[in-house]
Short mmCIF file of C-alpha atoms in Angstrom, two decimals:
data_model
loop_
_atom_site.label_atom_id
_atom_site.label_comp_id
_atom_site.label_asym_id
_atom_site.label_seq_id
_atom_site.Cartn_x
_atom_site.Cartn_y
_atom_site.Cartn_z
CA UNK A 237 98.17 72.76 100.61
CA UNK A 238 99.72 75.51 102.61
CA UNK A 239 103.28 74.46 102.38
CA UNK A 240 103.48 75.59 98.95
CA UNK A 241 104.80 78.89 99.67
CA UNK A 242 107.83 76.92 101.48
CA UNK A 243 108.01 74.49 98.31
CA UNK A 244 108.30 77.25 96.15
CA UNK A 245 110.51 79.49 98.21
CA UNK A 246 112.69 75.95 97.86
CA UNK A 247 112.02 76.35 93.81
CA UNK A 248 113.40 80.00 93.90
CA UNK A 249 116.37 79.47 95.90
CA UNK A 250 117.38 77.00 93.80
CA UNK A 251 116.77 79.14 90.43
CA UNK A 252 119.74 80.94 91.93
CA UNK A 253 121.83 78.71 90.09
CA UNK A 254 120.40 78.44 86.80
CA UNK A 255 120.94 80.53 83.26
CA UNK A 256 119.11 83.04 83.04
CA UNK A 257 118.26 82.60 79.81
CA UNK A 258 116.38 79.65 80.50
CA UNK A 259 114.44 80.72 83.78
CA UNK A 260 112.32 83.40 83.78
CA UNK A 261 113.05 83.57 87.39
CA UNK A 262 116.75 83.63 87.37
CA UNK A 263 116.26 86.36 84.65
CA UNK A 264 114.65 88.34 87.20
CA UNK A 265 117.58 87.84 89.53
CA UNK A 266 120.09 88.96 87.01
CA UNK A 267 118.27 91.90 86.01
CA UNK A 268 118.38 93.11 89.61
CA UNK A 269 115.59 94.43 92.33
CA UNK A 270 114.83 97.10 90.44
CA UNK A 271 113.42 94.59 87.84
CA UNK A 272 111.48 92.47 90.49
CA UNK A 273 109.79 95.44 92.23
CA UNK A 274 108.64 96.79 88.83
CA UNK A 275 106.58 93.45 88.80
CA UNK A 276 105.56 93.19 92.24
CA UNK A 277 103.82 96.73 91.09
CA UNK A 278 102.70 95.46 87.79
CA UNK A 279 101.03 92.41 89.64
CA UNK A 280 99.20 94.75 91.90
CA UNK A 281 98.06 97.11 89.38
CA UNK A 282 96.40 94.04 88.08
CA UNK A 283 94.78 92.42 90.79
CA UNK A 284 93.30 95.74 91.31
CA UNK A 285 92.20 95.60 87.53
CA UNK A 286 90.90 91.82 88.28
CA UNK A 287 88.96 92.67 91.64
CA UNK A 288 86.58 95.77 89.62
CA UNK A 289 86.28 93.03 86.35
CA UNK A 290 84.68 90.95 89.43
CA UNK A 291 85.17 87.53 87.63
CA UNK A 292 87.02 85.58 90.55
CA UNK A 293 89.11 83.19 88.50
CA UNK A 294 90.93 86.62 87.00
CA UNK A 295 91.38 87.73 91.06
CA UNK A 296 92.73 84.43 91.91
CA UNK A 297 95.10 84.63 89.00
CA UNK A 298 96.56 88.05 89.24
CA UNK A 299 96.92 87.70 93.28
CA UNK A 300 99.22 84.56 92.22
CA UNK A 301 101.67 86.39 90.04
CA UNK A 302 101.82 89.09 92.78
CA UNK A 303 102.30 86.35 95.82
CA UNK A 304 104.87 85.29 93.51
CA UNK A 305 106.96 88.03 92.65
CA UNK A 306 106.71 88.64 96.51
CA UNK A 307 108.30 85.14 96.83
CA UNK A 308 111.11 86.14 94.14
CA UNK A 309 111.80 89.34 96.09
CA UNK A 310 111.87 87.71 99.58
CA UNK A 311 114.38 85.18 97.92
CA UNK A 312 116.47 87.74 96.25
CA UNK A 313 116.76 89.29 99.49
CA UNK A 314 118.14 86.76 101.22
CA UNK A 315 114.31 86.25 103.12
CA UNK A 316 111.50 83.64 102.75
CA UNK A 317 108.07 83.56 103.27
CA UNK A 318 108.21 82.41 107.15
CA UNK A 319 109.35 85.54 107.70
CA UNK A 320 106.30 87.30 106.80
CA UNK A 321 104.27 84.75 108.42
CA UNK A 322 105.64 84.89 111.44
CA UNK A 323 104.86 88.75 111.08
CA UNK A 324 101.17 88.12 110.63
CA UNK A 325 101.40 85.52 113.22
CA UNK A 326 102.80 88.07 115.59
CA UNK A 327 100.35 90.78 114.98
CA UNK A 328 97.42 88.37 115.42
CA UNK A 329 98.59 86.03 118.11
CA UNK A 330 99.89 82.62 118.31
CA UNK A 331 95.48 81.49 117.68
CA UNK A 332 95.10 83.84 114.63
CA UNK A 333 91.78 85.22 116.83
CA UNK A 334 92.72 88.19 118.35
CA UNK A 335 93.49 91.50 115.59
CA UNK A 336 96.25 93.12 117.00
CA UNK A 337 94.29 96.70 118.13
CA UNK A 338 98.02 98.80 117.44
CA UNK A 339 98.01 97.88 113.66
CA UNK A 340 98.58 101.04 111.79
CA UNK A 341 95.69 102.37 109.55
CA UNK B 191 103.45 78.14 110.35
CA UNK B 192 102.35 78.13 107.31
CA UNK B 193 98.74 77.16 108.76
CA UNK B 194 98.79 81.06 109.73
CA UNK B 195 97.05 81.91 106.55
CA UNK B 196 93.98 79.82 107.10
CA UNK B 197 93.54 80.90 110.36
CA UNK B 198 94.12 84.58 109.63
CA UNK B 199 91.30 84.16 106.11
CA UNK B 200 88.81 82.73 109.84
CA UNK B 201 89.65 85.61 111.68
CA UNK B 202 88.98 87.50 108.27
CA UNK B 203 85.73 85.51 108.11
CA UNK B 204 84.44 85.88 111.46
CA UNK B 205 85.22 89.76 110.94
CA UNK B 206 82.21 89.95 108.62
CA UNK B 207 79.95 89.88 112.06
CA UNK B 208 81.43 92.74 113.90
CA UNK B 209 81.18 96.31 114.06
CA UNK B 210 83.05 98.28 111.36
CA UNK B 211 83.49 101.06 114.15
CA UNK B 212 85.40 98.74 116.13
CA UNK B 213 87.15 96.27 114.04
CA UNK B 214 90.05 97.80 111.15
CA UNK B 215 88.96 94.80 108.98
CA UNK B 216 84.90 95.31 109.40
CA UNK B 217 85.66 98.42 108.69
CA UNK B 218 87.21 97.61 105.43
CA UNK B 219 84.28 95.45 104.38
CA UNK B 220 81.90 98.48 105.16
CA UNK B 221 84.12 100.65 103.01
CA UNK B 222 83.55 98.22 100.44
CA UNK B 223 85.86 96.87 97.54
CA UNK B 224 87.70 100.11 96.31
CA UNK B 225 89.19 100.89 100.38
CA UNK B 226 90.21 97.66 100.15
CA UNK B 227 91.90 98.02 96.86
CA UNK B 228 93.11 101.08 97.32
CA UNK B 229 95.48 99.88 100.16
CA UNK B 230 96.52 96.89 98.06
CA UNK B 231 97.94 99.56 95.66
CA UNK B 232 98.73 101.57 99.18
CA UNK B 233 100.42 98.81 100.55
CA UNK B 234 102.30 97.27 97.07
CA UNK B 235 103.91 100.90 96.91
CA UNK B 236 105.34 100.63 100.13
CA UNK B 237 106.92 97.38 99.83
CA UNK B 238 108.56 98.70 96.68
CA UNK B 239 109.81 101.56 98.95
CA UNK B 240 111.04 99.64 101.50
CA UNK B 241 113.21 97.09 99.67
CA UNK B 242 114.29 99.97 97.88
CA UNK B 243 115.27 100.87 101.55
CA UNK B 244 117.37 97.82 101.94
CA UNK B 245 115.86 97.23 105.51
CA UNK B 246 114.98 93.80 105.96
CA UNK B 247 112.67 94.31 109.12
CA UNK B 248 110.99 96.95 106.76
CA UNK B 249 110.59 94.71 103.79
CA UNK B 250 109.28 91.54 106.20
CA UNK B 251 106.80 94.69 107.33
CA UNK B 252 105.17 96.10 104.26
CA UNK B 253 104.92 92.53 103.08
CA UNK B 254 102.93 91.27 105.75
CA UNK B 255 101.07 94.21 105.50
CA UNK B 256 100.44 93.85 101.39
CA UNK B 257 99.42 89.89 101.81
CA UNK B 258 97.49 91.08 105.31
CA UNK B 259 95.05 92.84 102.64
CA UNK B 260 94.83 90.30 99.45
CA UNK B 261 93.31 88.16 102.36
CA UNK B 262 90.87 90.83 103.30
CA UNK B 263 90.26 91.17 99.66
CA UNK B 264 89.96 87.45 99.22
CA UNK B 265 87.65 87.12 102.11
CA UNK B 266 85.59 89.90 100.92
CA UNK B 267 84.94 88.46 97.73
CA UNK B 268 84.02 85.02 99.12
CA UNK B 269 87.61 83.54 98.19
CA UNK B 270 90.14 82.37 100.05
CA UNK B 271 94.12 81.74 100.20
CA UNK B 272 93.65 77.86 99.18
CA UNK B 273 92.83 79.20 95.66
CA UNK B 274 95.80 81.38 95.29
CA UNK B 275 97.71 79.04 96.56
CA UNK B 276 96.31 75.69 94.34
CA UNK B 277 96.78 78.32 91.48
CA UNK B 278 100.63 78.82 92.61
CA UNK B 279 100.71 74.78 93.15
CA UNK B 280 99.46 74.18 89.68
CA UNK B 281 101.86 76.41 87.83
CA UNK B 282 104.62 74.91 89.67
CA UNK B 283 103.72 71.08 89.91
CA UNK B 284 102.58 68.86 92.92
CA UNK B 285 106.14 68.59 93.73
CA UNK B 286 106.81 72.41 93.29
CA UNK B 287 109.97 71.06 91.48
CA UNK B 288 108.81 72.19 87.69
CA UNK B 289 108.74 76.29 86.36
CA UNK B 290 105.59 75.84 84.18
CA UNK B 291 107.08 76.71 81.10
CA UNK B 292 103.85 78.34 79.60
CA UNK B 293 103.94 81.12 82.87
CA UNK B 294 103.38 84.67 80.92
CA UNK B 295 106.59 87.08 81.55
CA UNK C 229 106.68 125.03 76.70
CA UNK C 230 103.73 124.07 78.25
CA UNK C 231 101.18 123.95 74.87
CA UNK C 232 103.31 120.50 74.72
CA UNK C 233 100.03 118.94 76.93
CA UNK C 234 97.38 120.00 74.36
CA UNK C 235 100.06 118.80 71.12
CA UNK C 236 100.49 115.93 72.46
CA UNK C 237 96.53 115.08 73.36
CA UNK C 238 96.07 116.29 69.70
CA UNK C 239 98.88 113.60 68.49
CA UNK C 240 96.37 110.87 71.05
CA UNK C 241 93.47 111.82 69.34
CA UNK C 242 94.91 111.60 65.62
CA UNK C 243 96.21 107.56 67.03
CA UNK C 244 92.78 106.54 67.05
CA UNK C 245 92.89 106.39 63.02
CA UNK C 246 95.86 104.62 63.54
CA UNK C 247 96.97 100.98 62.74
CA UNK C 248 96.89 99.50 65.69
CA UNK C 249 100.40 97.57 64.60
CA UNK C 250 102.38 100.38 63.47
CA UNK C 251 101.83 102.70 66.13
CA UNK C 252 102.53 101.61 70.04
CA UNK C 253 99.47 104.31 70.64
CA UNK C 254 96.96 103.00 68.51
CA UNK C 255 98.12 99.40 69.83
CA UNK C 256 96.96 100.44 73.07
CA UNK C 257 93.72 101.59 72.75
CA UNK C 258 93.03 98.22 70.91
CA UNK C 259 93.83 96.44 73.69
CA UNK C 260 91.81 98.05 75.50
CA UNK C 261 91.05 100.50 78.91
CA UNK C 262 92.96 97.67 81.19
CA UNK C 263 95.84 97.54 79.11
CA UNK C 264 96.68 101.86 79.71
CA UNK C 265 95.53 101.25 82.96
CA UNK C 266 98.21 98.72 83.43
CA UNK C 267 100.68 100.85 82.08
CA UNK C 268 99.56 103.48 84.41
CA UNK C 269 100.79 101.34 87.51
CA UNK C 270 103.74 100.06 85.73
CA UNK C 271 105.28 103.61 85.70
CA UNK C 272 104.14 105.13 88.59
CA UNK C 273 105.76 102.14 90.51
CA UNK C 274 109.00 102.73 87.68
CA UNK C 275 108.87 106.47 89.29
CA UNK C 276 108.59 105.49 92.73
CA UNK C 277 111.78 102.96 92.24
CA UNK C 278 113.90 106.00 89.89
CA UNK C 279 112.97 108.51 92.72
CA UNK C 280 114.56 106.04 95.72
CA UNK C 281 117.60 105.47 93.09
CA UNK C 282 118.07 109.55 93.44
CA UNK C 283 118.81 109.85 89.68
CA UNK C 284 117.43 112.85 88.36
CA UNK C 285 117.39 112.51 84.61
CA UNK C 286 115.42 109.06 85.16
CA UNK C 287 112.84 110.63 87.27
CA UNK C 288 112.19 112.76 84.94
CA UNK C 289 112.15 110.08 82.04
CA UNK C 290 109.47 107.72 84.26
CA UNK C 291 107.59 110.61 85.21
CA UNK C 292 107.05 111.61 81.62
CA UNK C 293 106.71 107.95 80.72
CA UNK C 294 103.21 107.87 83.29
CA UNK C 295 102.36 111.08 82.16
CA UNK C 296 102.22 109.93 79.12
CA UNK C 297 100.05 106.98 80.01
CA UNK C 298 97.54 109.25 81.87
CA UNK C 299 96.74 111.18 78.51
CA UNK C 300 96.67 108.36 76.58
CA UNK C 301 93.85 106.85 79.28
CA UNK C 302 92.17 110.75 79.11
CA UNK C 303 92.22 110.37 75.03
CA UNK C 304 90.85 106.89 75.55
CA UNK C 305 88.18 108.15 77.66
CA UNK C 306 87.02 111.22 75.66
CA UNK C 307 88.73 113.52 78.41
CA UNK C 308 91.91 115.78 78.13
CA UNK C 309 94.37 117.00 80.20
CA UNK C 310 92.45 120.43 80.29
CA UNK C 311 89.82 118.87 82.24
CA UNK C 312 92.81 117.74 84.55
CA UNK C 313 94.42 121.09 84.43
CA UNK C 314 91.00 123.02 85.38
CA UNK C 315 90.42 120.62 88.21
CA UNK C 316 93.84 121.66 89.74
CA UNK C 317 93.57 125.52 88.76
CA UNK C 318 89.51 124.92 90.90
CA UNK C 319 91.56 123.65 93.90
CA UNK C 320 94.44 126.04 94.14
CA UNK C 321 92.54 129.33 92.90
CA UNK C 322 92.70 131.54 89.53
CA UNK C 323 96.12 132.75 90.61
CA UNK C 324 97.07 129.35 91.48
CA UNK C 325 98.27 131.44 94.83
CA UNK C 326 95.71 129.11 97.84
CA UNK C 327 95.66 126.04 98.74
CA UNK C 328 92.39 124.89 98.87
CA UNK C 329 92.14 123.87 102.42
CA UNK C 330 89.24 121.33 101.98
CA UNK C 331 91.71 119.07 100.40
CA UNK C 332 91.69 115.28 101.27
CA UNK C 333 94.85 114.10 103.12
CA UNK D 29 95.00 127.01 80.83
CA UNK D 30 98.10 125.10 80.83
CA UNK D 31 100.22 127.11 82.55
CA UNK D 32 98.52 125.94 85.70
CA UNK D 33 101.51 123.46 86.46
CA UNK D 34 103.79 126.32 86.45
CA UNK D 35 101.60 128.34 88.76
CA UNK D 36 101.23 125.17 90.57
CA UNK D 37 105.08 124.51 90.69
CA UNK D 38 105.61 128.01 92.02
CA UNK D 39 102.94 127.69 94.65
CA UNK D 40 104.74 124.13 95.62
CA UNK D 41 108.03 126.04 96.08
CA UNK D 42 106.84 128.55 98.00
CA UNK D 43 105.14 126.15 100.54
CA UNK D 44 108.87 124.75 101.28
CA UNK D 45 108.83 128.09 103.90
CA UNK D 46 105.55 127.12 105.34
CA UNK D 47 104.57 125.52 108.67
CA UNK D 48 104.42 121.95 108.16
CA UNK D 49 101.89 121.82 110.52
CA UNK D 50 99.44 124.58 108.89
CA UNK D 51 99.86 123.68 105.17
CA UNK D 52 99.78 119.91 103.57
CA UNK D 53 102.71 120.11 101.01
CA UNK D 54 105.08 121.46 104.03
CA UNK D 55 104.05 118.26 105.90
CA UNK D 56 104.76 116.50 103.25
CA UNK D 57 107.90 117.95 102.79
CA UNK D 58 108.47 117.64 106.39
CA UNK D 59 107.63 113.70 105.93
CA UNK D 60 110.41 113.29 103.40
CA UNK D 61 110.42 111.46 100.17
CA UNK D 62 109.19 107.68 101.14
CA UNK D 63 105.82 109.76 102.01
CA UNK D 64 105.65 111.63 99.02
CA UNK D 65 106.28 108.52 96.73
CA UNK D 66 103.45 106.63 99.02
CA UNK D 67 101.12 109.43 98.07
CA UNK D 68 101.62 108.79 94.10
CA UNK D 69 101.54 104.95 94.38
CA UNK D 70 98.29 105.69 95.93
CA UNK D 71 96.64 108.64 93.53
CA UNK D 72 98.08 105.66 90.69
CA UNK D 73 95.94 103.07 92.41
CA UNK D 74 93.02 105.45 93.07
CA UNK D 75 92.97 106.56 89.39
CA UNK D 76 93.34 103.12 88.12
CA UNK D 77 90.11 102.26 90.47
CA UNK D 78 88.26 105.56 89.26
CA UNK D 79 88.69 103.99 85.22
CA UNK D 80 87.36 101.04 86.64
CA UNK D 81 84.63 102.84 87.82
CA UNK D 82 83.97 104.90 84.95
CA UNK D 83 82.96 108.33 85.81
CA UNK D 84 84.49 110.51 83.91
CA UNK D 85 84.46 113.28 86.99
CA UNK D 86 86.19 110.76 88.94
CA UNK D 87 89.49 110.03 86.81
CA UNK D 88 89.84 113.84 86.75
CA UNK D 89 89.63 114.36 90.14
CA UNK D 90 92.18 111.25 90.79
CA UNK D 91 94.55 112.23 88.08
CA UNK D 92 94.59 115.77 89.62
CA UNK D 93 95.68 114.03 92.71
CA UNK D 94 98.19 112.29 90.96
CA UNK D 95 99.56 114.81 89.19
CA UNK D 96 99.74 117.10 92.09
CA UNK D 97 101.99 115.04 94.08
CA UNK D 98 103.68 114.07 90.98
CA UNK D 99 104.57 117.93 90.97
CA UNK D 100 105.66 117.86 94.61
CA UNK D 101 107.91 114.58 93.59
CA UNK D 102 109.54 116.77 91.51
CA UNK D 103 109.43 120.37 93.70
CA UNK D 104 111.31 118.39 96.34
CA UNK D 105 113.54 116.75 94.27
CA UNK D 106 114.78 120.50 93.18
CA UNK D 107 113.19 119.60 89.71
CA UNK D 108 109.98 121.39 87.96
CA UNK D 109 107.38 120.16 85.72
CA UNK D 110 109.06 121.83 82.39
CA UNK D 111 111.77 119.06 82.67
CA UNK D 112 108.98 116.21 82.27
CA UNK D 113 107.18 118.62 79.28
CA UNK D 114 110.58 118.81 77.82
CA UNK D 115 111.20 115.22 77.98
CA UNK D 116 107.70 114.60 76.38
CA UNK D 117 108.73 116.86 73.62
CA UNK D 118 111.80 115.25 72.98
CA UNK D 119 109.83 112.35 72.48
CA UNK D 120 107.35 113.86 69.84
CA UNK D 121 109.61 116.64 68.06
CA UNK D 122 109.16 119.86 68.20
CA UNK D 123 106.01 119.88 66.50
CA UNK D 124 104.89 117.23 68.65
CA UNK D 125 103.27 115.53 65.48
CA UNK D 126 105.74 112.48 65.41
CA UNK D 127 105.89 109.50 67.80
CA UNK D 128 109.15 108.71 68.75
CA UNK D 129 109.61 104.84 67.43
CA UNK D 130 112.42 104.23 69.46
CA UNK D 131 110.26 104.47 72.51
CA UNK D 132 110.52 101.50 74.87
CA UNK D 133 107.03 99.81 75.20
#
């Protein structure tokens, strides 16, 4: 299950080379970062909306288009998912049980 | 590496036990829902700001941070990453090869 | 100048009579509380990104743009930007001349 | 009533010869912009939440937040909140009776 976000870091690399006319993802890439952040705060704005409607399928749903505009800005950047894995591996340890105490507020 | 996200939503689980004046995270849970949302909002804004930044390192940062608190938020709500992630796998195909035509711009 | 607040919450409130498909207003409140509330994130992440690009005129545009959006959630709500206006003048004093230093960070 | 953001924008200015460390809007002037934008991602999120919640007392008090660092957005930008009215006019004519139809959605 958990290598999607590889698999579809692998899906938006490859979108690199397609028309943007018929991928909404290399549409995003042509219309820039500024485009692609706009969504990534869209997509938040809506989880948010999602988490006080409380029904969990609308959560689950919103927090997907967000993960995934994250994915299209870590790929437009030249960056992939690891990356921020790694940073939440870091922070927590190579176990995942310890919280790292220095995390900022 | 990838496995990082399942054992970061057990750390997030196990959080639920411990004293909110000594864990960040138990201390989120205490807050209840709207601290949590509020720094998915917080933390979706500074991602925004920091690719806008161009910093890489910065970017991998804010990220980590944004995803450190949809798990929170997941956890909190008795979810977990396997559903946003199925979600992402459905839209996308078991092979992660296919842009699900039908995804809403 | 600054009567432009109260004209425009008058134009919001004459809307509601509105069809909802000739007038982007009236369109809105059919859709419904999330939909200005999604708007509201939209362009306060759209400011965020024109205030890192450093271009004046289009902070100015975005700004108005989710200023804009908040009276069109006050009108929604029964509210207006008086209510908004007298809640700032409280903090900061008749003359508008203290800070109110019981402000949250 | 309304000319409480002008009041308000001279106060802002004024606080641009204050101690950082004794007055809020210096520090945040001190901070620079990434911590002012921050601020209004946050009040965005925050009013968003208080809709959510609906109490009407609440959405005032976070759109007063919002639009009070909105105001220092534009106080440390060298801009003032008559440029954002005056764009909002533009918008509605003079009489601020008609909505522009050319506006984007």
């Amino acid at each position: 299950m958990s290598d999607i976000l590889k698999q579809l870091a692998a899906v938006l690399e490859e979108r690199k080379h397609q028309d943007p006319q018929k991928s909404y993802v290399a549409g995003l890439y042509a219309k820039g970062l500024d485009a692609i952040l706009k969504k990534i705060g869209e997509e938040a704005t809506e989880t948010v909306i999602a988490a006080k409607g409380g029904e969990p399928g609308q959560i689950v749903y919103e927090m997907a288009d967000l993960w995934f505009h994250c994915l299209v800005l870590l790929a437009q950047q030249g960056l992939g998912p690891d990356a921020v894995l790694a940073e939440l591996q870091r922070r927590f340890g190579l176990s995942g049980l310890e919280e790292k105490s220095s995390r900022p507020a």
